[in-house]
Every structure is written in structure tokens, then in C-alpha cells.
Amino acid sequence: MIRYVHQPTFLTGDELSISTFSLLDPEGELYSGAEAPALEREHARRLYQAMLSTRILDERMMAAQRQGRLSFYMQCVGEEAAVVGATAALDDADMIMAQYREQGALMYRGFSIDEFMNQLFGNELDYGKGRQMPIHYGSRKLHYMTISSPLATQIPQATGYAYGQKLAGDGQCTLTFFGEGAASEGDFHAALNMASVHKVPVIFFCRNNGYAISTPAVEQFAADGIAPRAFGYHMHVIRVDGNDVLAVYEATRQARKLAVEHNHPVLIEAMTYRLAAHSSSDDPSGYRLKSEEETWRLKDPVLRMQKWMLKKGWWSEEEETQQQESLRRDVLETMKRAEKRPPPSLDSLVSDVYADVTPALQRQFDQLKSHIRRYPEAYPQGSRSLDLTVKTPTDSKGEA
């Protein structure tokens, strides 16, 4: 319905103020008037253990990258509540389309440490057959779409997948994670518009962690974050404290209800902070202050959840110590196994690209094998895949 006025009136959006939904304070206490979601004890423990496991996996794998055992890594440190809390509110059969900092979602759904390691090292057991760089996980059985490197590609894909879910009518939805930097891509706007027009069961989950690599949010956009953009698409929206796992869980639970029961797409903006570097190739000391980081460390989402669990008697200091020691041991032992496994066979380079290997691709592959046979010492892994004997420099000297 059109409402007419008779004097020019310009609006800036300042008339709207979007509040942030929060339940737990940094000390693990419920705010006055806040009510915790109906989480059962075992569900809460599963959620917390996934957050803790993600933190320890990140800690050990960043150390492995610094040791030269791994080429690249990206941590979820400081954002565990946003990722795990949202995942815990979904049905395990709902599709997740992640960006590249959502290993906690897989951890919650039961991805094993072995499966993480096989992908990170790209060995013969890697589901992606070594074709992707580390942290580009995927799992068909856990309904987790394989990660793509290009920024924001998963956002319109989530809309399309959710449209298929709507047609199927099985009561499932899709949740896609992305950062506030990815929301500056055109894919973001195309996805939200299409989702709103076609009314599909999709949840757009923006982790606003303050920085797009080294660019702070204040230099990315002039408006009040990402949440107000939903109004331009007539979409349901909520802003939530991304370091409060209970608030994230409840916001996502209710968003899922809107998506599945009413086919309303929903935008969630989780206000959080990336405590770690953008990646193992980044040095955040060049663009942000230590004091800023320390302020956010006081809001640590893992510690906040732990304090709440301790106060309820659902966790203990002894369990915390035992779990941390066990996880660190498991990660190190599993990593040692994974890095010793051979890479995928050479034939896997051309399998699964097309239904049948094309003549042109077969010719290229034959040329590659011929080249490796001619220079086996230059391609030791490829040579082993072709069952060629490769002499090392010590072999040629007759030494052990």
C-alpha cells in the first residue's frame, strides 16, 4: 500500500535501531529477565564438547603449520559459539553451506579427528582426493557441502538448494555461514533477493567478527552492520551476541521454525570477534591493537559456556582437565598417522571430473605419466603411484 506525503522527507535508516539478543553474560550468568533455552543436559554437553574440541584442534593445527607440517590453516578461535550454537539448533539432516571457519559445525555433527586430518594432509583417505587446500572440508553423510575458496559463492547456492528442499517438502532447511566481508559481494544481495521472492527455507548466518582480513567493519560499510539489509528484501532478521552460545542456539532454533514451517528466509547477524589471525598467512598485529584483542578475550565464548555448565553441575573441573588432555593427545596421534599416509593415486587426478574421462583429458594424463616415467626422481610421489623404483641421493651413494 502506497502512503503519500506532500513534503520531501529523506530517511537514512537511523530511525531504526536493531538490538542484540543475549542471554549469558561473560561470567556465565543469565541476564536479569533472560530465560535459558530448553537444552537437555546431554545436548548441552555435546554442544560444549564440540566447542572445546574445535578450540584444541585449532590450537594444535596452527602449531603444526608453524612447524612446517601443514601448508595452511584457518582458526575458529573466538567464534565457536556462533558456529556450534547455530549448528546445534538445526536438524542433523539440514544442509550446511559453510565459508571456511566452520569446522565446529562438523565437529558437532560427528566428523572424526581422522577425517579432519585426512583432508588437512590431502592423503589417500581424503574425501576430496587431495584436490583442495587444507580446511576445505566436506561430508555428504553429515550434510555439509564441500567448501569453496571463492568468497560468498555458497550464499546463492544455499538459496537454490533451499528452493529444492521446499519443492521436496521433507521439512528440511539450509543454513549458510559467511562473514561480514562476504556480505559485500554481489552474491549476497542476489541470494537474499531470490530467497525472499521465492520464499525458501534458508537461514543466512553472518558472522560479523569485525574484520575482513585486515579491513575493519567501519571501513567496509557505513550502515549499522549487516542486519538492516534484510529490510530491503522484506526478510525476517535478528542480531545476536555471537559469543553467547545459548542466545545463538535459541535465535537459530526460532529462525529454523520460521524457515521450515512458513518458508520465511531469515538473516542472522552474530556479533563476535576473530581472536586469531585471519589465516596462518596473516599477522593481525599490523592492523589491530593488542588491547582490542584482550577486551574480547574477556568475552571468550568457550569460557562463558564452561562457566554456565559448571554452575549447573553439568560439567566439572576434573572433566575439563581430562577432556583437554585427551583431545590434545588424540589430535597429535591422529596427525602423525595422517601425515604418513600416502597421497591419492595418480589416477584420481582425472576421475570424477566427468562421468567418463574425455579423450582430451586422457591424452593429457597419458602425457603426464610419460613425463613422470622419464623423470621419476623429480616426482617421487607420482612415481610410487606408477610403481616406479625411485633412487634417492643416499641410495645412489650406497648409504642407508
mmCIF file of C-alpha atoms in Angstrom:
data_model
loop_
_atom_site.group_PDB
_atom_site.id
_atom_site.type_symbol
_atom_site.label_atom_id
_atom_site.label_comp_id
_atom_site.label_asym_id
_atom_site.label_seq_id
_atom_site.Cartn_x
_atom_site.Cartn_y
_atom_site.Cartn_z
ATOM 1 C CA MET A 1 0.000 0.000 0.000
ATOM 2 C CA ILE A 2 1.408 3.380 -1.004
ATOM 3 C CA ARG A 3 1.356 6.141 1.611
ATOM 4 C CA TYR A 4 1.746 9.630 0.185
ATOM 5 C CA VAL A 5 3.368 12.643 1.839
ATOM 6 C CA HIS A 6 3.444 16.152 0.482
ATOM 7 C CA GLN A 7 6.817 17.399 1.613
ATOM 8 C CA PRO A 8 10.189 15.813 0.660
ATOM 9 C CA THR A 9 11.344 13.571 3.515
ATOM 10 C CA PHE A 10 14.616 11.700 3.297
ATOM 11 C CA LEU A 11 15.295 8.708 5.526
ATOM 12 C CA THR A 12 18.768 7.412 6.465
ATOM 13 C CA GLY A 13 17.909 4.323 8.471
ATOM 14 C CA ASP A 14 18.824 5.997 11.739
ATOM 15 C CA GLU A 15 15.138 5.761 12.580
ATOM 16 C CA LEU A 16 15.668 2.025 13.077
ATOM 17 C CA SER A 17 17.644 0.615 15.975
ATOM 18 C CA ILE A 18 18.393 -3.119 15.948
ATOM 19 C CA SER A 19 19.100 -4.553 19.377
ATOM 20 C CA THR A 20 21.320 -7.551 20.116
ATOM 21 C CA PHE A 21 19.759 -10.670 21.623
ATOM 22 C CA SER A 22 21.849 -12.017 24.526
ATOM 23 C CA LEU A 23 21.167 -14.416 27.405
ATOM 24 C CA LEU A 24 24.503 -15.165 29.122
ATOM 25 C CA ASP A 25 26.905 -12.559 30.471
ATOM 26 C CA PRO A 26 30.696 -13.128 30.270
ATOM 27 C CA GLU A 27 30.633 -14.794 33.709
ATOM 28 C CA GLY A 28 28.185 -17.454 32.554
ATOM 29 C CA GLU A 29 25.213 -15.952 34.397
ATOM 30 C CA LEU A 30 21.814 -15.356 32.815
ATOM 31 C CA TYR A 31 20.923 -11.691 32.478
ATOM 32 C CA SER A 32 18.003 -10.452 34.543
ATOM 33 C CA GLY A 33 14.808 -11.371 32.746
ATOM 34 C CA ALA A 34 16.585 -13.818 30.434
ATOM 35 C CA GLU A 35 15.416 -17.408 30.139
ATOM 36 C CA ALA A 36 17.733 -20.214 29.022
ATOM 37 C CA PRO A 37 16.526 -22.380 26.140
ATOM 38 C CA ALA A 38 15.205 -25.846 26.957
ATOM 39 C CA LEU A 39 18.532 -27.632 26.495
ATOM 40 C CA GLU A 40 18.807 -31.119 27.964
ATOM 41 C CA ARG A 41 21.986 -31.927 29.905
ATOM 42 C CA GLU A 42 23.412 -34.311 27.289
ATOM 43 C CA HIS A 43 22.609 -31.917 24.448
ATOM 44 C CA ALA A 44 24.399 -29.108 26.287
ATOM 45 C CA ARG A 45 27.413 -31.344 26.948
ATOM 46 C CA ARG A 46 27.568 -32.348 23.287
ATOM 47 C CA LEU A 47 27.477 -28.686 22.334
ATOM 48 C CA TYR A 48 30.211 -27.666 24.778
ATOM 49 C CA GLN A 49 32.466 -30.592 23.865
ATOM 50 C CA ALA A 50 32.230 -29.607 20.197
ATOM 51 C CA MET A 51 33.308 -26.056 21.074
ATOM 52 C CA LEU A 52 36.193 -27.289 23.221
ATOM 53 C CA SER A 53 37.292 -29.840 20.602
ATOM 54 C CA THR A 54 37.303 -27.162 17.917
ATOM 55 C CA ARG A 55 39.430 -24.863 20.073
ATOM 56 C CA ILE A 56 42.009 -27.593 20.735
ATOM 57 C CA LEU A 57 42.072 -28.788 17.109
ATOM 58 C CA ASP A 58 42.753 -25.207 16.015
ATOM 59 C CA GLU A 59 45.462 -24.744 18.626
ATOM 60 C CA ARG A 60 47.357 -27.886 17.608
ATOM 61 C CA MET A 61 46.967 -27.469 13.847
ATOM 62 C CA MET A 62 48.188 -23.888 13.874
ATOM 63 C CA ALA A 63 51.241 -25.144 15.757
ATOM 64 C CA ALA A 64 51.669 -27.870 13.109
ATOM 65 C CA GLN A 65 51.532 -25.246 10.365
ATOM 66 C CA ARG A 66 54.217 -23.217 12.109
ATOM 67 C CA GLN A 67 56.355 -26.369 12.287
ATOM 68 C CA GLY A 68 56.083 -26.775 8.519
ATOM 69 C CA ARG A 69 53.982 -29.932 8.724
ATOM 70 C CA LEU A 70 50.934 -28.268 7.189
ATOM 71 C CA SER A 71 50.822 -25.728 4.383
ATOM 72 C CA PHE A 72 47.913 -23.586 5.552
ATOM 73 C CA TYR A 73 45.339 -23.281 8.318
ATOM 74 C CA MET A 74 42.440 -21.083 9.458
ATOM 75 C CA GLN A 75 41.191 -20.957 13.047
ATOM 76 C CA CYS A 76 37.720 -20.511 14.534
ATOM 77 C CA VAL A 77 39.074 -19.087 17.818
ATOM 78 C CA GLY A 78 36.567 -16.692 19.359
ATOM 79 C CA GLU A 79 33.722 -17.726 17.056
ATOM 80 C CA GLU A 80 32.968 -21.221 18.358
ATOM 81 C CA ALA A 81 29.662 -20.209 19.956
ATOM 82 C CA ALA A 82 28.354 -18.725 16.725
ATOM 83 C CA VAL A 83 29.196 -21.807 14.664
ATOM 84 C CA VAL A 84 28.419 -24.630 17.091
ATOM 85 C CA GLY A 85 25.402 -22.920 18.648
ATOM 86 C CA ALA A 86 23.774 -22.423 15.246
ATOM 87 C CA THR A 87 24.514 -25.998 14.169
ATOM 88 C CA ALA A 88 23.110 -27.444 17.396
ATOM 89 C CA ALA A 89 19.769 -25.737 16.704
ATOM 90 C CA LEU A 90 19.392 -27.459 13.332
ATOM 91 C CA ASP A 91 18.163 -30.900 12.453
ATOM 92 C CA ASP A 92 21.180 -33.077 11.642
ATOM 93 C CA ALA A 93 19.750 -33.590 8.133
ATOM 94 C CA ASP A 94 19.592 -29.855 7.380
ATOM 95 C CA MET A 95 22.180 -28.726 4.838
ATOM 96 C CA ILE A 96 25.083 -26.538 5.945
ATOM 97 C CA MET A 97 26.975 -24.454 3.405
ATOM 98 C CA ALA A 98 29.989 -23.003 5.165
ATOM 99 C CA GLN A 99 32.645 -20.440 4.360
ATOM 100 C CA TYR A 100 35.966 -21.583 5.809
ATOM 101 C CA ARG A 101 35.879 -21.108 9.578
ATOM 102 C CA GLU A 102 33.096 -23.525 10.463
ATOM 103 C CA GLN A 103 34.951 -26.684 11.481
ATOM 104 C CA GLY A 104 32.906 -26.561 14.692
ATOM 105 C CA ALA A 105 29.782 -27.458 12.719
ATOM 106 C CA LEU A 106 31.409 -30.667 11.509
ATOM 107 C CA MET A 107 32.784 -31.359 14.967
ATOM 108 C CA TYR A 108 29.278 -31.114 16.433
ATOM 109 C CA ARG A 109 27.853 -33.459 13.802
ATOM 110 C CA GLY A 110 30.453 -36.132 14.453
ATOM 111 C CA PHE A 111 33.231 -35.602 11.899
ATOM 112 C CA SER A 112 36.123 -37.567 13.370
ATOM 113 C CA ILE A 113 39.615 -36.258 14.068
ATOM 114 C CA ASP A 114 40.829 -38.756 11.454
ATOM 115 C CA GLU A 115 38.522 -37.221 8.863
ATOM 116 C CA PHE A 116 39.773 -33.717 9.683
ATOM 117 C CA MET A 117 43.394 -34.831 9.395
ATOM 118 C CA ASN A 118 42.946 -36.733 6.142
ATOM 119 C CA GLN A 119 41.611 -33.582 4.493
ATOM 120 C CA LEU A 120 44.249 -31.304 6.010
ATOM 121 C CA PHE A 121 47.054 -33.501 4.697
ATOM 122 C CA GLY A 122 45.300 -34.423 1.434
ATOM 123 C CA ASN A 123 46.185 -38.097 1.779
ATOM 124 C CA GLU A 124 44.651 -41.179 0.157
ATOM 125 C CA LEU A 125 41.718 -41.161 2.606
ATOM 126 C CA ASP A 126 40.789 -37.526 1.946
ATOM 127 C CA TYR A 127 37.220 -37.363 0.608
ATOM 128 C CA GLY A 128 38.364 -34.605 -1.756
ATOM 129 C CA LYS A 129 41.241 -36.775 -3.066
ATOM 130 C CA GLY A 130 43.822 -34.106 -2.277
ATOM 131 C CA ARG A 131 42.375 -31.649 -4.765
ATOM 132 C CA GLN A 132 41.737 -28.849 -2.288
ATOM 133 C CA MET A 133 43.882 -26.834 0.081
ATOM 134 C CA PRO A 134 43.575 -27.508 3.831
ATOM 135 C CA ILE A 135 40.368 -26.660 5.753
ATOM 136 C CA HIS A 136 38.169 -27.161 2.669
ATOM 137 C CA TYR A 137 36.142 -29.916 4.300
ATOM 138 C CA GLY A 138 33.026 -31.622 3.007
ATOM 139 C CA SER A 139 30.851 -34.510 4.122
ATOM 140 C CA ARG A 140 27.904 -35.923 2.229
ATOM 141 C CA LYS A 141 26.829 -38.096 5.167
ATOM 142 C CA LEU A 142 26.807 -35.100 7.535
ATOM 143 C CA HIS A 143 25.008 -32.793 5.075
ATOM 144 C CA TYR A 144 27.933 -30.368 4.908
ATOM 145 C CA MET A 145 28.643 -29.018 1.438
ATOM 146 C CA THR A 146 32.324 -29.021 0.441
ATOM 147 C CA ILE A 147 33.851 -25.588 0.969
ATOM 148 C CA SER A 148 34.877 -23.423 -1.981
ATOM 149 C CA SER A 149 37.666 -20.856 -1.800
ATOM 150 C CA PRO A 150 35.981 -18.022 -3.755
ATOM 151 C CA LEU A 151 34.248 -15.703 -1.321
ATOM 152 C CA ALA A 152 30.432 -15.826 -1.000
ATOM 153 C CA THR A 153 29.740 -18.449 -3.681
ATOM 154 C CA GLN A 154 27.919 -20.580 -1.113
ATOM 155 C CA ILE A 155 25.305 -17.891 -0.374
ATOM 156 C CA PRO A 156 23.287 -18.058 -3.638
ATOM 157 C CA GLN A 157 23.915 -21.812 -3.741
ATOM 158 C CA ALA A 158 22.171 -22.041 -0.357
ATOM 159 C CA THR A 159 19.130 -20.253 -1.773
ATOM 160 C CA GLY A 160 18.999 -22.659 -4.702
ATOM 161 C CA TYR A 161 19.403 -25.715 -2.505
ATOM 162 C CA ALA A 162 16.696 -24.486 -0.130
ATOM 163 C CA TYR A 163 14.357 -23.982 -3.098
ATOM 164 C CA GLY A 164 14.856 -27.668 -3.865
ATOM 165 C CA GLN A 165 14.095 -28.518 -0.232
ATOM 166 C CA LYS A 166 10.878 -26.521 -0.468
ATOM 167 C CA LEU A 167 9.822 -28.485 -3.543
ATOM 168 C CA ALA A 168 10.737 -31.792 -1.874
ATOM 169 C CA GLY A 169 8.608 -30.924 1.151
ATOM 170 C CA ASP A 170 10.604 -33.028 3.614
ATOM 171 C CA GLY A 171 10.762 -30.355 6.303
ATOM 172 C CA GLN A 172 14.467 -29.508 5.944
ATOM 173 C CA CYS A 173 16.234 -26.169 5.549
ATOM 174 C CA THR A 174 19.658 -24.865 4.563
ATOM 175 C CA LEU A 175 21.901 -22.682 6.710
ATOM 176 C CA THR A 176 24.793 -20.840 5.108
ATOM 177 C CA PHE A 177 27.626 -19.261 7.097
ATOM 178 C CA PHE A 178 29.615 -16.254 5.869
ATOM 179 C CA GLY A 179 31.498 -13.278 7.253
ATOM 180 C CA GLU A 180 30.525 -9.631 7.089
ATOM 181 C CA GLY A 181 33.203 -9.175 4.426
ATOM 182 C CA ALA A 182 31.464 -11.704 2.168
ATOM 183 C CA ALA A 183 28.263 -9.680 2.595
ATOM 184 C CA SER A 184 29.931 -7.017 0.452
ATOM 185 C CA GLU A 185 29.909 -9.374 -2.523
ATOM 186 C CA GLY A 186 27.144 -9.180 -5.100
ATOM 187 C CA ASP A 187 26.326 -12.846 -4.462
ATOM 188 C CA PHE A 188 24.973 -11.869 -1.043
ATOM 189 C CA HIS A 189 22.397 -9.486 -2.448
ATOM 190 C CA ALA A 190 21.351 -11.790 -5.284
ATOM 191 C CA ALA A 191 20.870 -14.641 -2.812
ATOM 192 C CA LEU A 192 18.744 -12.676 -0.352
ATOM 193 C CA ASN A 193 16.574 -11.207 -3.066
ATOM 194 C CA MET A 194 15.938 -14.594 -4.693
ATOM 195 C CA ALA A 195 15.240 -16.242 -1.319
ATOM 196 C CA SER A 196 12.729 -13.560 -0.366
ATOM 197 C CA VAL A 197 10.947 -13.552 -3.734
ATOM 198 C CA HIS A 198 10.629 -17.345 -3.885
ATOM 199 C CA LYS A 199 10.113 -17.781 -0.115
ATOM 200 C CA VAL A 200 12.547 -20.611 0.510
ATOM 201 C CA PRO A 201 13.615 -22.238 3.818
ATOM 202 C CA VAL A 202 17.096 -20.774 4.154
ATOM 203 C CA ILE A 203 18.942 -19.156 7.066
ATOM 204 C CA PHE A 204 21.677 -16.658 6.183
ATOM 205 C CA PHE A 205 24.086 -16.661 9.127
ATOM 206 C CA CYS A 206 26.548 -13.771 9.107
ATOM 207 C CA ARG A 207 29.493 -13.990 11.498
ATOM 208 C CA ASN A 208 30.310 -10.314 11.960
ATOM 209 C CA ASN A 209 33.752 -10.749 13.503
ATOM 210 C CA GLY A 210 34.902 -7.176 12.960
ATOM 211 C CA TYR A 211 37.416 -7.709 10.171
ATOM 212 C CA ALA A 212 37.514 -8.769 6.534
ATOM 213 C CA ILE A 213 41.117 -9.962 6.703
ATOM 214 C CA SER A 214 42.723 -6.614 7.666
ATOM 215 C CA THR A 215 39.821 -4.300 6.831
ATOM 216 C CA PRO A 216 37.772 -3.277 9.888
ATOM 217 C CA ALA A 217 33.993 -3.186 9.661
ATOM 218 C CA VAL A 218 33.941 0.622 9.928
ATOM 219 C CA GLU A 219 35.792 0.771 6.605
ATOM 220 C CA GLN A 220 33.569 -1.824 4.925
ATOM 221 C CA PHE A 221 30.145 -0.202 5.275
ATOM 222 C CA ALA A 222 28.596 2.945 6.694
ATOM 223 C CA ALA A 223 25.338 1.405 7.905
ATOM 224 C CA ASP A 224 24.658 -0.331 11.217
ATOM 225 C CA GLY A 225 26.183 -3.692 10.358
ATOM 226 C CA ILE A 226 24.577 -6.319 8.128
ATOM 227 C CA ALA A 227 21.204 -6.837 9.830
ATOM 228 C CA PRO A 228 19.447 -3.724 8.407
ATOM 229 C CA ARG A 229 19.965 -5.021 4.875
ATOM 230 C CA ALA A 230 17.239 -7.600 5.492
ATOM 231 C CA PHE A 231 14.601 -4.853 5.424
ATOM 232 C CA GLY A 232 15.445 -4.128 1.801
ATOM 233 C CA TYR A 233 14.390 -7.684 0.976
ATOM 234 C CA HIS A 234 11.378 -7.825 3.347
ATOM 235 C CA MET A 235 13.098 -10.586 5.295
ATOM 236 C CA HIS A 236 12.980 -11.672 8.940
ATOM 237 C CA VAL A 237 16.157 -10.690 10.781
ATOM 238 C CA ILE A 238 17.714 -10.952 14.230
ATOM 239 C CA ARG A 239 21.007 -9.718 15.648
ATOM 240 C CA VAL A 240 22.529 -11.936 18.325
ATOM 241 C CA ASP A 241 25.508 -11.934 20.680
ATOM 242 C CA GLY A 242 27.797 -14.308 18.769
ATOM 243 C CA ASN A 243 29.832 -15.111 21.891
ATOM 244 C CA ASP A 244 26.751 -16.322 23.762
ATOM 245 C CA VAL A 245 26.078 -19.902 22.691
ATOM 246 C CA LEU A 246 22.660 -20.033 24.365
ATOM 247 C CA ALA A 247 21.464 -16.918 22.535
ATOM 248 C CA VAL A 248 22.815 -18.188 19.202
ATOM 249 C CA TYR A 249 21.139 -21.547 19.755
ATOM 250 C CA GLU A 250 17.762 -20.015 20.591
ATOM 251 C CA ALA A 251 17.886 -17.457 17.757
ATOM 252 C CA THR A 252 18.711 -20.170 15.233
ATOM 253 C CA ARG A 253 16.121 -22.558 16.637
ATOM 254 C CA GLN A 254 13.400 -19.977 16.129
ATOM 255 C CA ALA A 255 14.796 -18.979 12.728
ATOM 256 C CA ARG A 256 14.610 -22.609 11.643
ATOM 257 C CA LYS A 257 10.962 -22.741 12.690
ATOM 258 C CA LEU A 258 10.203 -19.715 10.525
ATOM 259 C CA ALA A 259 12.104 -21.230 7.606
ATOM 260 C CA VAL A 260 10.720 -24.762 7.743
ATOM 261 C CA GLU A 261 7.137 -24.124 8.862
ATOM 262 C CA HIS A 262 6.475 -20.917 6.954
ATOM 263 C CA ASN A 263 9.130 -20.813 4.186
ATOM 264 C CA HIS A 264 10.402 -17.496 5.522
ATOM 265 C CA PRO A 265 14.093 -16.898 4.791
ATOM 266 C CA VAL A 266 15.900 -15.418 7.807
ATOM 267 C CA LEU A 267 19.060 -13.336 8.233
ATOM 268 C CA ILE A 268 21.000 -13.755 11.493
ATOM 269 C CA GLU A 269 23.857 -11.404 12.304
ATOM 270 C CA ALA A 270 26.080 -12.787 15.070
ATOM 271 C CA MET A 271 28.249 -10.096 16.651
ATOM 272 C CA THR A 272 31.558 -11.735 17.548
ATOM 273 C CA TYR A 273 35.319 -11.305 17.153
ATOM 274 C CA ARG A 274 38.116 -13.183 15.440
ATOM 275 C CA LEU A 275 40.644 -13.663 18.232
ATOM 276 C CA ALA A 276 43.123 -15.393 15.913
ATOM 277 C CA ALA A 277 44.713 -14.194 12.700
ATOM 278 C CA HIS A 278 42.651 -14.336 9.512
ATOM 279 C CA SER A 279 44.756 -17.320 8.486
ATOM 280 C CA SER A 280 48.196 -18.779 9.055
ATOM 281 C CA SER A 281 49.419 -16.316 6.395
ATOM 282 C CA ASP A 282 48.186 -13.256 8.310
ATOM 283 C CA ASP A 283 49.677 -11.100 11.071
ATOM 284 C CA PRO A 284 46.881 -9.156 12.816
ATOM 285 C CA SER A 285 49.348 -7.062 14.838
ATOM 286 C CA GLY A 286 49.763 -4.926 11.727
ATOM 287 C CA TYR A 287 46.177 -3.685 11.753
ATOM 288 C CA ARG A 288 44.695 -4.011 15.259
ATOM 289 C CA LEU A 289 45.733 -3.328 18.827
ATOM 290 C CA LYS A 290 46.507 -5.936 21.461
ATOM 291 C CA SER A 291 44.256 -4.069 23.858
ATOM 292 C CA GLU A 292 41.329 -4.634 21.494
ATOM 293 C CA GLU A 293 42.027 -8.354 21.436
ATOM 294 C CA GLU A 294 42.312 -8.509 25.219
ATOM 295 C CA THR A 295 38.943 -6.797 25.615
ATOM 296 C CA TRP A 296 37.335 -9.516 23.523
ATOM 297 C CA ARG A 297 39.213 -12.314 25.297
ATOM 298 C CA LEU A 298 37.211 -11.388 28.388
ATOM 299 C CA LYS A 299 34.134 -12.401 26.358
ATOM 300 C CA ASP A 300 35.595 -15.772 25.339
ATOM 301 C CA PRO A 301 32.636 -17.928 24.197
ATOM 302 C CA VAL A 302 34.158 -21.233 25.319
ATOM 303 C CA LEU A 303 34.855 -19.971 28.841
ATOM 304 C CA ARG A 304 31.386 -18.407 29.041
ATOM 305 C CA MET A 305 29.730 -21.722 28.182
ATOM 306 C CA GLN A 306 32.054 -23.602 30.544
ATOM 307 C CA LYS A 307 31.153 -21.327 33.470
ATOM 308 C CA TRP A 308 27.439 -21.809 32.822
ATOM 309 C CA MET A 309 27.894 -25.603 32.655
ATOM 310 C CA LEU A 310 29.914 -25.651 35.889
ATOM 311 C CA LYS A 311 27.293 -23.631 37.745
ATOM 312 C CA LYS A 312 24.564 -26.020 36.632
ATOM 313 C CA GLY A 313 26.588 -29.049 37.713
ATOM 314 C CA TRP A 314 26.659 -30.371 34.139
ATOM 315 C CA TRP A 315 30.470 -30.189 33.920
ATOM 316 C CA SER A 316 33.380 -30.312 36.351
ATOM 317 C CA GLU A 317 36.943 -29.021 36.585
ATOM 318 C CA GLU A 318 38.155 -32.633 36.556
ATOM 319 C CA GLU A 319 36.273 -33.365 33.327
ATOM 320 C CA GLU A 320 37.676 -30.199 31.776
ATOM 321 C CA THR A 321 41.272 -31.189 32.537
ATOM 322 C CA GLN A 322 40.745 -34.786 31.422
ATOM 323 C CA GLN A 323 38.963 -33.759 28.222
ATOM 324 C CA GLN A 324 41.633 -31.244 27.241
ATOM 325 C CA GLU A 325 44.450 -33.727 27.825
ATOM 326 C CA SER A 326 42.612 -36.476 25.930
ATOM 327 C CA LEU A 327 41.805 -34.217 22.985
ATOM 328 C CA ARG A 328 45.363 -32.930 22.649
ATOM 329 C CA ARG A 329 46.685 -36.487 22.727
ATOM 330 C CA ASP A 330 44.140 -37.675 20.149
ATOM 331 C CA VAL A 331 44.883 -34.775 17.803
ATOM 332 C CA LEU A 332 48.649 -35.342 17.928
ATOM 333 C CA GLU A 333 48.412 -39.109 17.486
ATOM 334 C CA THR A 334 45.925 -38.808 14.635
ATOM 335 C CA MET A 335 48.044 -36.165 12.917
ATOM 336 C CA LYS A 336 51.082 -38.451 12.986
ATOM 337 C CA ARG A 337 49.076 -41.204 11.287
ATOM 338 C CA ALA A 338 47.551 -38.908 8.690
ATOM 339 C CA GLU A 339 50.792 -37.286 7.562
ATOM 340 C CA LYS A 340 52.385 -40.703 6.992
ATOM 341 C CA ARG A 341 49.613 -41.929 4.707
ATOM 342 C CA PRO A 342 50.411 -41.776 1.001
ATOM 343 C CA PRO A 343 48.700 -39.254 -1.277
ATOM 344 C CA PRO A 344 45.782 -40.248 -3.519
ATOM 345 C CA SER A 345 46.705 -42.354 -6.518
ATOM 346 C CA LEU A 346 47.730 -40.558 -9.686
ATOM 347 C CA ASP A 347 44.615 -41.851 -11.468
ATOM 348 C CA SER A 348 42.433 -39.834 -9.091
ATOM 349 C CA LEU A 349 43.578 -36.686 -10.905
ATOM 350 C CA VAL A 350 41.132 -37.358 -13.728
ATOM 351 C CA SER A 351 38.440 -39.480 -12.114
ATOM 352 C CA ASP A 352 35.161 -37.803 -11.099
ATOM 353 C CA VAL A 353 35.840 -34.754 -13.262
ATOM 354 C CA TYR A 354 33.415 -36.047 -15.871
ATOM 355 C CA ALA A 355 31.171 -39.131 -15.845
ATOM 356 C CA ASP A 356 33.693 -40.651 -18.277
ATOM 357 C CA VAL A 357 37.231 -39.443 -18.861
ATOM 358 C CA THR A 358 37.180 -37.400 -22.066
ATOM 359 C CA PRO A 359 39.647 -38.208 -24.884
ATOM 360 C CA ALA A 360 41.405 -34.852 -24.454
ATOM 361 C CA LEU A 361 41.793 -35.358 -20.700
ATOM 362 C CA GLN A 362 43.041 -38.921 -21.246
ATOM 363 C CA ARG A 363 45.685 -37.672 -23.686
ATOM 364 C CA GLN A 364 46.893 -35.109 -21.156
ATOM 365 C CA PHE A 365 47.001 -37.742 -18.439
ATOM 366 C CA ASP A 366 48.986 -40.138 -20.661
ATOM 367 C CA GLN A 367 51.465 -37.348 -21.364
ATOM 368 C CA LEU A 368 51.800 -36.695 -17.634
ATOM 369 C CA LYS A 369 52.545 -40.353 -16.896
ATOM 370 C CA SER A 370 55.088 -40.456 -19.718
ATOM 371 C CA HIS A 371 56.789 -37.383 -18.279
ATOM 372 C CA ILE A 372 56.916 -38.876 -14.790
ATOM 373 C CA ARG A 373 58.386 -42.117 -16.132
ATOM 374 C CA ARG A 374 61.083 -40.090 -17.870
ATOM 375 C CA TYR A 375 61.952 -38.043 -14.758
ATOM 376 C CA PRO A 376 60.920 -40.221 -11.785
ATOM 377 C CA GLU A 377 63.344 -38.604 -9.322
ATOM 378 C CA ALA A 378 61.600 -35.249 -9.796
ATOM 379 C CA TYR A 379 58.191 -36.732 -8.939
ATOM 380 C CA PRO A 380 58.734 -39.298 -6.168
ATOM 381 C CA GLN A 381 55.077 -39.490 -5.091
ATOM 382 C CA GLY A 382 53.805 -39.785 -8.647
ATOM 383 C CA SER A 383 56.458 -42.394 -9.374
ATOM 384 C CA ARG A 384 55.344 -44.535 -6.456
ATOM 385 C CA SER A 385 51.805 -44.330 -7.749
ATOM 386 C CA LEU A 386 53.065 -45.729 -11.068
ATOM 387 C CA ASP A 387 55.073 -48.439 -9.246
ATOM 388 C CA LEU A 388 58.369 -46.975 -10.410
ATOM 389 C CA THR A 389 61.516 -47.526 -8.363
ATOM 390 C CA VAL A 390 62.976 -44.175 -7.397
ATOM 391 C CA LYS A 391 66.529 -43.899 -6.129
ATOM 392 C CA THR A 392 67.156 -41.230 -3.528
ATOM 393 C CA PRO A 393 70.513 -39.396 -3.305
ATOM 394 C CA THR A 394 71.514 -41.621 -0.375
ATOM 395 C CA ASP A 395 70.644 -44.732 -2.389
ATOM 396 C CA SER A 396 72.961 -43.677 -5.196
ATOM 397 C CA LYS A 397 75.819 -43.414 -2.703
ATOM 398 C CA GLY A 398 75.084 -46.856 -1.321
ATOM 399 C CA GLU A 399 74.215 -45.443 2.094
ATOM 400 C CA ALA A 400 71.296 -46.445 4.330
#
